[in-house]
């Protein structure tokens, strides 16, 4: 953290198609503002790795590029929202993804007198997302994300955050599955842009800009709601 730590509960949603930069930016917002990144993709991948019933049900859906059922995702999310570390706010990365999830989130937050402070749509061109995703890799030890061209490691294969050397590529990061994920985004998630616009919490950021420029825009928006 760099001294921008917030003192009130703040809930931010990052919306955007696969490859838009939700995970990359959520991690940086977490560091800067002391908010907690909550990625339903990460929670589901952990459920798959654990071999739980929810994980078994989610695995094939994730590999096909479709959306996991609202029931499974909401159960996993509610469980995580009960943890102490998320009490002062979260950056939701990859959730909500359907109108039913957005409505359930509103209800959940209402129970504790909270709201969504900002829903930020990362605006990108679909065609560029296949390239972004197929070049992505992640440190298996700390989860830091990289890209072959846009965010390479200084020393090949060595994580700049933790020094780990176990770099991972996701099973659903192939061109065919990415196209299915993009279709799912436009059919089921893009309508949430209007949902949050109507609630008055929507902001749009040009996420075709460089990682640093997108970060600067997001820092400004989050500083505006935390200050
Ligand atoms: P999830 O893990 O959420 O994946 P996703 O939404 O498809 O998003 P990605 O993680 O692929 O992209 P990102 O926007 O985080 O991009 P990143 O920052 O890594 O979900 C996976 C699956 O789980 C779903 O398909 C679904 O099956 C299931 N699921 C998850 N949540 C669900 C829910 N709520 N309901 C139902 N099912 C759910 O960036 C990508 C790459 O680009 C990186 O290498 C990065 O370095 C690079 N990059 C980032 N920004 C830039 C930039 N500005 N310029 C150049 N390169 C950049």
Short mmCIF file of C-alpha atoms and ligand atoms in Angstrom, two decimals:
data_model
loop_
_atom_site.label_atom_id
_atom_site.label_comp_id
_atom_site.label_asym_id
_atom_site.label_seq_id
_atom_site.Cartn_x
_atom_site.Cartn_y
_atom_site.Cartn_z
CA UNK A 1 0.00 0.00 0.00
CA UNK A 2 1.19 3.53 -0.67
CA UNK A 3 -0.68 5.57 1.90
CA UNK A 4 -3.93 5.75 -0.06
CA UNK A 5 -5.60 3.33 2.34
CA UNK A 6 -9.32 3.96 2.69
CA UNK A 7 -11.15 4.43 5.95
CA UNK A 8 -14.72 3.61 4.86
CA UNK A 9 -16.35 0.60 3.22
CA UNK A 10 -15.96 0.79 -0.55
CA UNK A 11 -17.25 -1.70 -3.12
CA UNK A 12 -16.03 -1.44 -6.68
CA UNK A 13 -17.00 -3.65 -9.64
CA UNK A 14 -14.70 -4.07 -12.63
CA UNK A 15 -16.76 -5.03 -15.68
CA UNK A 16 -15.29 -6.08 -18.99
CA UNK A 17 -14.81 -8.98 -21.38
CA UNK A 18 -12.08 -11.60 -21.01
CA UNK A 19 -8.72 -9.93 -21.43
CA UNK A 20 -9.98 -6.42 -20.65
CA UNK A 21 -7.53 -6.20 -17.76
CA UNK A 22 -9.85 -6.75 -14.78
CA UNK A 23 -7.42 -8.97 -12.91
CA UNK A 24 -4.36 -6.87 -13.77
CA UNK A 25 -5.99 -3.67 -12.57
CA UNK A 26 -7.74 -5.21 -9.55
CA UNK A 27 -4.41 -6.37 -8.17
CA UNK A 28 -2.94 -2.88 -8.54
CA UNK A 29 -5.98 -1.24 -6.92
CA UNK A 30 -5.67 -3.71 -4.09
CA UNK A 31 -2.06 -2.68 -3.52
CA UNK A 32 -2.73 1.03 -3.77
CA UNK A 33 -5.96 1.35 -1.77
CA UNK A 34 -5.87 -1.67 0.53
CA UNK A 35 -9.11 -3.01 -0.94
CA UNK A 36 -9.45 -6.78 -1.39
CA UNK A 37 -9.64 -8.24 -4.91
CA UNK A 38 -12.41 -10.79 -5.13
CA UNK A 39 -12.28 -12.75 -8.39
CA UNK A 40 -15.00 -15.33 -8.96
CA UNK A 41 -12.79 -16.86 -11.67
CA UNK A 42 -10.05 -17.43 -9.05
CA UNK A 43 -12.58 -18.75 -6.50
CA UNK A 44 -13.98 -21.16 -9.10
CA UNK A 45 -10.49 -22.32 -10.17
CA UNK A 46 -9.72 -22.99 -6.49
CA UNK A 47 -12.97 -24.99 -6.21
CA UNK A 48 -12.00 -27.00 -9.31
CA UNK A 49 -8.52 -27.66 -7.87
CA UNK A 50 -10.01 -28.75 -4.53
CA UNK A 51 -12.20 -31.36 -6.24
CA UNK A 52 -15.32 -30.12 -4.37
CA UNK A 53 -18.79 -30.85 -5.79
CA UNK A 54 -19.10 -27.21 -6.92
CA UNK A 55 -15.69 -27.43 -8.54
CA UNK A 56 -16.59 -30.63 -10.40
CA UNK A 57 -19.76 -29.00 -11.74
CA UNK A 58 -17.88 -25.83 -12.75
CA UNK A 59 -14.91 -27.45 -14.50
CA UNK A 60 -16.50 -28.49 -17.81
CA UNK A 61 -18.47 -25.24 -18.08
CA UNK A 62 -15.33 -23.15 -17.60
CA UNK A 63 -13.41 -25.18 -20.16
CA UNK A 64 -16.20 -24.64 -22.70
CA UNK A 65 -16.13 -20.86 -22.18
CA UNK A 66 -19.69 -20.68 -20.82
CA UNK A 67 -20.84 -19.23 -17.51
CA UNK A 68 -21.06 -21.34 -14.36
CA UNK A 69 -24.57 -21.42 -12.86
CA UNK A 70 -25.68 -18.46 -10.75
CA UNK A 71 -26.42 -20.90 -7.92
CA UNK A 72 -22.85 -22.19 -7.69
CA UNK A 73 -21.24 -18.77 -8.14
CA UNK A 74 -23.47 -17.10 -5.56
CA UNK A 75 -22.82 -19.82 -2.99
CA UNK A 76 -19.05 -19.43 -3.44
CA UNK A 77 -19.24 -15.65 -3.34
CA UNK A 78 -21.45 -15.49 -0.23
CA UNK A 79 -19.04 -17.80 1.54
CA UNK A 80 -16.09 -15.54 0.69
CA UNK A 81 -17.96 -12.34 1.62
CA UNK A 82 -18.33 -13.75 5.12
CA UNK A 83 -14.57 -13.55 5.71
CA UNK A 84 -13.21 -10.79 7.96
CA UNK A 85 -10.69 -9.41 5.45
CA UNK A 86 -13.41 -8.21 3.05
CA UNK A 87 -15.40 -6.25 5.62
CA UNK A 88 -14.03 -2.87 4.56
CA UNK A 89 -14.74 -3.37 0.90
CA UNK A 90 -13.91 -5.28 -2.23
CA UNK A 91 -12.93 -4.95 -5.85
CA UNK A 92 -15.17 -7.43 -7.62
CA UNK A 93 -13.36 -8.89 -10.63
CA UNK A 94 -15.56 -11.07 -12.85
CA UNK A 95 -18.68 -10.72 -10.72
CA UNK A 96 -21.52 -10.05 -11.30
CA UNK A 97 -21.85 -11.54 -14.77
CA UNK A 98 -25.62 -11.88 -15.08
CA UNK A 99 -28.55 -9.70 -14.07
CA UNK A 100 -29.55 -12.33 -11.49
CA UNK A 101 -26.07 -12.08 -9.92
CA UNK A 102 -26.24 -8.26 -9.88
CA UNK A 103 -29.64 -8.33 -8.16
CA UNK A 104 -28.44 -10.91 -5.63
CA UNK A 105 -25.39 -8.75 -4.89
CA UNK A 106 -27.57 -5.69 -4.27
CA UNK A 107 -29.63 -7.72 -1.80
CA UNK A 108 -26.54 -9.07 -0.04
CA UNK A 109 -25.03 -5.63 0.37
CA UNK A 110 -28.33 -4.18 1.55
CA UNK A 111 -28.28 -6.62 4.49
CA UNK A 112 -25.21 -4.81 5.83
CA UNK A 113 -26.20 -1.32 4.73
CA UNK A 114 -23.69 -1.28 1.87
CA UNK A 115 -23.98 -0.37 -1.82
CA UNK A 116 -21.93 -0.52 -4.98
CA UNK A 117 -19.87 2.67 -5.01
CA UNK A 118 -18.61 2.31 -8.58
CA UNK A 119 -19.12 -0.08 -11.46
CA UNK A 120 -16.29 0.55 -13.90
CA UNK A 121 -16.59 -0.80 -17.43
CA UNK A 122 -13.23 -1.51 -19.09
CA UNK A 123 -13.94 -0.74 -22.74
CA UNK A 124 -11.97 -2.76 -25.29
CA UNK A 125 -12.09 -4.11 -28.84
CA UNK A 126 -12.93 -7.82 -28.93
CA UNK A 127 -10.42 -8.57 -31.68
CA UNK A 128 -7.49 -7.54 -29.48
CA UNK A 129 -8.60 -9.73 -26.58
CA UNK A 130 -7.65 -13.04 -28.19
CA UNK A 131 -4.05 -11.80 -28.49
CA UNK A 132 -4.02 -10.48 -24.94
CA UNK A 133 -5.28 -13.72 -23.49
CA UNK A 134 -3.16 -16.10 -25.50
CA UNK A 135 -0.04 -14.21 -24.35
CA UNK A 136 -1.01 -14.31 -20.68
CA UNK A 137 0.82 -16.23 -17.98
CA UNK A 138 0.70 -16.09 -14.19
CA UNK A 139 3.06 -16.81 -11.33
CA UNK A 140 1.89 -20.03 -9.71
CA UNK A 141 3.28 -18.94 -6.33
CA UNK A 142 1.83 -15.41 -5.87
CA UNK A 143 -0.66 -15.06 -8.74
CA UNK A 144 1.01 -12.03 -10.36
CA UNK A 145 -0.09 -11.78 -14.00
CA UNK A 146 2.18 -11.20 -17.00
CA UNK A 147 2.01 -11.07 -20.80
CA UNK A 148 4.53 -12.27 -23.39
CA UNK A 149 4.52 -8.86 -25.13
CA UNK A 150 2.71 -6.30 -22.96
CA UNK A 151 4.03 -7.21 -19.51
CA UNK A 152 7.01 -9.56 -19.76
CA UNK A 153 9.10 -10.52 -16.74
CA UNK A 154 12.49 -8.75 -16.55
CA UNK A 155 14.21 -12.14 -16.28
CA UNK A 156 12.55 -14.82 -18.40
CA UNK A 157 10.44 -17.16 -16.28
CA UNK A 158 11.11 -15.39 -12.95
CA UNK A 159 8.30 -13.56 -11.11
CA UNK A 160 9.18 -9.95 -10.30
CA UNK A 161 6.97 -9.97 -7.21
CA UNK A 162 8.09 -13.11 -5.39
CA UNK A 163 10.93 -14.67 -7.40
CA UNK A 164 8.78 -17.74 -8.18
CA UNK A 165 9.59 -19.71 -11.32
CA UNK A 166 6.43 -21.82 -11.63
CA UNK A 167 4.63 -19.89 -14.39
CA UNK A 168 1.12 -21.10 -15.35
CA UNK A 169 -1.10 -20.73 -18.41
CA UNK A 170 -4.84 -21.25 -18.00
CA UNK A 171 -6.65 -24.19 -19.64
CA UNK A 172 -9.36 -21.86 -21.01
CA UNK A 173 -6.88 -19.42 -22.57
CA UNK A 174 -6.97 -20.83 -26.10
CA UNK A 175 -8.41 -18.89 -29.06
CA UNK A 176 -11.49 -21.10 -29.47
CA UNK A 177 -12.55 -20.88 -25.82
CA UNK A 178 -11.81 -17.16 -25.69
CA UNK A 179 -14.28 -16.62 -28.54
CA UNK A 180 -16.93 -18.52 -26.55
CA UNK A 181 -16.12 -16.44 -23.46
CA UNK A 182 -16.51 -13.25 -25.50
CA UNK A 183 -19.91 -14.47 -26.75
CA UNK A 184 -21.00 -15.23 -23.18
CA UNK A 185 -19.86 -11.75 -22.12
CA UNK A 186 -21.90 -9.98 -24.79
CA UNK A 187 -25.01 -12.13 -24.29
CA UNK A 188 -25.11 -12.26 -20.50
CA UNK A 189 -22.78 -9.67 -18.94
CA UNK A 190 -22.78 -6.60 -21.21
CA UNK A 191 -26.43 -5.80 -20.22
CA UNK A 192 -25.05 -4.97 -16.74
CA UNK A 193 -23.54 -1.81 -18.20
CA UNK A 194 -27.10 -0.48 -18.58
CA UNK A 195 -28.05 -1.93 -15.16
CA UNK A 196 -25.36 0.12 -13.38
CA UNK A 197 -25.91 3.14 -15.62
CA UNK A 198 -29.51 3.19 -14.40
CA UNK A 199 -28.29 2.93 -10.80
CA UNK A 200 -26.02 5.95 -11.42
CA UNK A 201 -22.82 4.10 -10.48
CA UNK A 202 -21.33 3.42 -13.94
CA UNK A 203 -18.05 4.83 -15.26
CA UNK A 204 -16.32 3.84 -18.48
CA UNK A 205 -12.57 3.65 -18.99
CA UNK A 206 -10.70 3.20 -22.28
CA UNK A 207 -8.93 -0.08 -21.56
CA UNK A 208 -7.26 -0.25 -24.98
CA UNK A 209 -4.75 2.21 -23.52
CA UNK A 210 -1.53 0.99 -21.91
CA UNK A 211 -1.68 -0.82 -18.57
CA UNK A 212 -0.19 2.27 -16.85
CA UNK A 213 -2.68 4.67 -18.46
CA UNK A 214 -5.63 2.47 -17.51
CA UNK A 215 -4.23 2.30 -13.98
CA UNK A 216 -4.04 6.11 -13.82
CA UNK A 217 -7.70 6.41 -14.87
CA UNK A 218 -8.82 3.82 -12.32
CA UNK A 219 -6.73 5.34 -9.53
CA UNK A 220 -8.45 8.66 -10.19
CA UNK A 221 -11.92 7.12 -10.10
CA UNK A 222 -11.32 5.10 -6.92
CA UNK A 223 -9.60 8.02 -5.20
CA UNK A 224 -12.72 10.05 -6.01
CA UNK A 225 -15.01 7.65 -4.14
CA UNK A 226 -12.69 6.94 -1.21
CA UNK A 227 -11.67 10.54 -0.53
P1 LIG B 1 -12.38 -15.20 -15.17
O1 LIG B 1 -11.23 -15.81 -14.48
O2 LIG B 1 -13.13 -14.10 -14.50
O3 LIG B 1 -11.91 -14.79 -16.62
P2 LIG B 1 -12.42 -13.63 -17.63
O4 LIG B 1 -13.53 -12.77 -17.20
O5 LIG B 1 -12.61 -14.34 -18.90
O6 LIG B 1 -11.32 -12.63 -17.56
P3 LIG B 1 -9.81 -12.88 -17.69
O7 LIG B 1 -9.23 -13.28 -16.37
O8 LIG B 1 -9.53 -13.78 -18.85
O9 LIG B 1 -9.34 -11.45 -18.15
P4 LIG B 1 -9.02 -10.14 -17.33
O10 LIG B 1 -10.00 -9.09 -17.73
O11 LIG B 1 -8.86 -10.40 -15.87
O12 LIG B 1 -7.64 -9.80 -18.01
P5 LIG B 1 -6.16 -9.79 -17.39
O13 LIG B 1 -6.02 -8.66 -16.43
O14 LIG B 1 -5.74 -11.13 -16.95
O15 LIG B 1 -13.48 -16.34 -15.51
C1 LIG B 1 -13.10 -17.57 -16.08
C2 LIG B 1 -14.33 -18.45 -16.20
O16 LIG B 1 -14.89 -18.69 -14.89
C3 LIG B 1 -15.49 -17.87 -17.02
O17 LIG B 1 -15.34 -18.10 -18.41
C4 LIG B 1 -16.69 -18.60 -16.40
O18 LIG B 1 -16.79 -19.91 -16.91
C5 LIG B 1 -16.31 -18.70 -14.93
N1 LIG B 1 -16.80 -17.57 -14.12
C6 LIG B 1 -16.05 -16.64 -13.46
N2 LIG B 1 -16.84 -15.77 -12.82
C7 LIG B 1 -18.12 -16.15 -13.07
C8 LIG B 1 -19.39 -15.62 -12.70
N3 LIG B 1 -19.49 -14.51 -11.92
N4 LIG B 1 -20.49 -16.26 -13.15
C9 LIG B 1 -20.42 -17.38 -13.92
N5 LIG B 1 -19.24 -17.92 -14.31
C10 LIG B 1 -18.10 -17.30 -13.90
O19 LIG B 1 -5.36 -9.38 -18.72
C11 LIG B 1 -5.20 -10.30 -19.79
C12 LIG B 1 -3.78 -10.18 -20.36
O20 LIG B 1 -3.65 -8.92 -21.00
C13 LIG B 1 -2.68 -10.24 -19.27
O21 LIG B 1 -1.59 -10.98 -19.77
C14 LIG B 1 -2.29 -8.77 -19.04
O22 LIG B 1 -0.93 -8.63 -18.72
C15 LIG B 1 -2.61 -8.15 -20.40
N6 LIG B 1 -3.15 -6.79 -20.29
C16 LIG B 1 -4.01 -6.33 -19.33
N7 LIG B 1 -4.30 -5.03 -19.56
C17 LIG B 1 -3.62 -4.69 -20.70
C18 LIG B 1 -3.50 -3.45 -21.45
N8 LIG B 1 -4.16 -2.32 -21.07
N9 LIG B 1 -2.72 -3.47 -22.55
C19 LIG B 1 -2.06 -4.61 -22.93
N10 LIG B 1 -2.11 -5.79 -22.25
C20 LIG B 1 -2.89 -5.82 -21.15
#
